[in-house]
C-alpha cells in the first residue's frame, strides 16, 4: 500500500516475482498472462519456450480509483 504510485511501480519492477498488486490484492483476469521469475517460470502459460534467463513475465495490478476491496473476493 502506498500513496506514491511511482514508488509502487519502482518496487514492483525490483521484485523478482510473477504478480504484484499495488493498493490491491488478489485481482485477476482470465486474459492476463501468468508467470514468474527464473528459468522455470519465465515462459508463462502461453509464452514461448525460447525465452532466455533475462526474460521475466510479470503482472502488475494497480488500484487507481482509491477504493478498497475485500481481499478475499476474487474479481
mmCIF file of C-alpha atoms in Angstrom:
data_model
loop_
_atom_site.group_PDB
_atom_site.id
_atom_site.type_symbol
_atom_site.label_atom_id
_atom_site.label_comp_id
_atom_site.label_asym_id
_atom_site.label_seq_id
_atom_site.Cartn_x
_atom_site.Cartn_y
_atom_site.Cartn_z
ATOM 1 C CA UNK A 1 0.000 0.000 0.000
ATOM 2 C CA UNK A 2 1.347 3.385 -0.957
ATOM 3 C CA UNK A 3 0.256 6.930 -1.699
ATOM 4 C CA UNK A 4 3.127 7.307 -4.211
ATOM 5 C CA UNK A 5 2.229 5.326 -7.351
ATOM 6 C CA UNK A 6 5.693 5.922 -8.840
ATOM 7 C CA UNK A 7 7.281 4.314 -5.791
ATOM 8 C CA UNK A 8 4.860 1.409 -6.103
ATOM 9 C CA UNK A 9 5.976 0.817 -9.688
ATOM 10 C CA UNK A 10 9.675 1.077 -8.778
ATOM 11 C CA UNK A 11 9.217 -1.528 -6.042
ATOM 12 C CA UNK A 12 7.100 -3.767 -8.296
ATOM 13 C CA UNK A 13 9.760 -3.773 -11.009
ATOM 14 C CA UNK A 14 12.507 -4.527 -8.485
ATOM 15 C CA UNK A 15 10.699 -7.581 -7.070
ATOM 16 C CA UNK A 16 11.550 -10.966 -8.561
ATOM 17 C CA UNK A 17 8.029 -12.366 -8.646
ATOM 18 C CA UNK A 18 5.331 -13.031 -11.225
ATOM 19 C CA UNK A 19 2.446 -10.963 -9.810
ATOM 20 C CA UNK A 20 2.486 -7.681 -7.885
ATOM 21 C CA UNK A 21 -0.528 -5.804 -6.542
ATOM 22 C CA UNK A 22 -0.265 -2.084 -5.765
ATOM 23 C CA UNK A 23 -3.041 -0.908 -3.443
ATOM 24 C CA UNK A 24 -4.981 -4.038 -4.389
ATOM 25 C CA UNK A 25 -4.832 -7.753 -3.645
ATOM 26 C CA UNK A 26 -5.877 -10.914 -5.494
ATOM 27 C CA UNK A 27 -7.146 -9.087 -8.579
ATOM 28 C CA UNK A 28 -7.110 -11.481 -11.527
ATOM 29 C CA UNK A 29 -8.294 -11.641 -15.112
ATOM 30 C CA UNK A 30 -8.595 -14.620 -17.425
ATOM 31 C CA UNK A 31 -6.811 -12.761 -20.209
ATOM 32 C CA UNK A 32 -3.698 -11.896 -18.218
ATOM 33 C CA UNK A 33 -0.531 -13.924 -18.564
ATOM 34 C CA UNK A 34 0.786 -15.727 -15.551
ATOM 35 C CA UNK A 35 4.469 -16.069 -14.983
ATOM 36 C CA UNK A 36 7.237 -15.989 -12.502
ATOM 37 C CA UNK A 37 10.912 -15.372 -12.223
ATOM 38 C CA UNK A 38 13.793 -17.580 -13.167
ATOM 39 C CA UNK A 39 14.075 -20.278 -15.830
ATOM 40 C CA UNK A 40 11.110 -22.364 -14.612
ATOM 41 C CA UNK A 41 8.576 -19.543 -14.726
ATOM 42 C CA UNK A 42 9.953 -17.345 -17.470
ATOM 43 C CA UNK A 43 7.840 -18.786 -20.300
ATOM 44 C CA UNK A 44 4.463 -18.329 -18.641
ATOM 45 C CA UNK A 45 1.444 -20.420 -19.571
ATOM 46 C CA UNK A 46 1.166 -19.064 -23.102
ATOM 47 C CA UNK A 47 4.710 -17.837 -23.695
ATOM 48 C CA UNK A 48 7.493 -19.116 -25.871
ATOM 49 C CA UNK A 49 9.868 -21.728 -24.552
ATOM 50 C CA UNK A 50 12.706 -19.870 -26.316
ATOM 51 C CA UNK A 51 12.928 -17.235 -23.579
ATOM 52 C CA UNK A 52 16.290 -16.515 -22.026
ATOM 53 C CA UNK A 53 17.225 -16.214 -18.402
ATOM 54 C CA UNK A 54 16.881 -12.419 -18.707
ATOM 55 C CA UNK A 55 13.181 -12.638 -19.646
ATOM 56 C CA UNK A 56 10.659 -12.256 -16.850
ATOM 57 C CA UNK A 57 6.873 -12.272 -17.177
ATOM 58 C CA UNK A 58 5.263 -10.056 -14.580
ATOM 59 C CA UNK A 59 1.708 -8.867 -13.972
ATOM 60 C CA UNK A 60 1.371 -5.590 -12.064
ATOM 61 C CA UNK A 61 -2.127 -4.762 -10.831
ATOM 62 C CA UNK A 62 -2.755 -1.180 -9.691
ATOM 63 C CA UNK A 63 -5.876 0.150 -7.948
ATOM 64 C CA UNK A 64 -6.280 3.710 -9.258
ATOM 65 C CA UNK A 65 -9.775 4.569 -8.008
ATOM 66 C CA UNK A 66 -8.725 4.982 -4.391
ATOM 67 C CA UNK A 67 -11.370 2.454 -3.407
ATOM 68 C CA UNK A 68 -10.778 -0.579 -1.274
ATOM 69 C CA UNK A 69 -11.985 -4.100 -1.893
ATOM 70 C CA UNK A 70 -12.433 -7.277 0.057
ATOM 71 C CA UNK A 71 -9.112 -9.132 -0.431
ATOM 72 C CA UNK A 72 -10.879 -12.487 -0.121
ATOM 73 C CA UNK A 73 -13.228 -11.890 -3.050
ATOM 74 C CA UNK A 74 -11.761 -12.655 -6.458
ATOM 75 C CA UNK A 75 -12.501 -10.199 -9.209
#
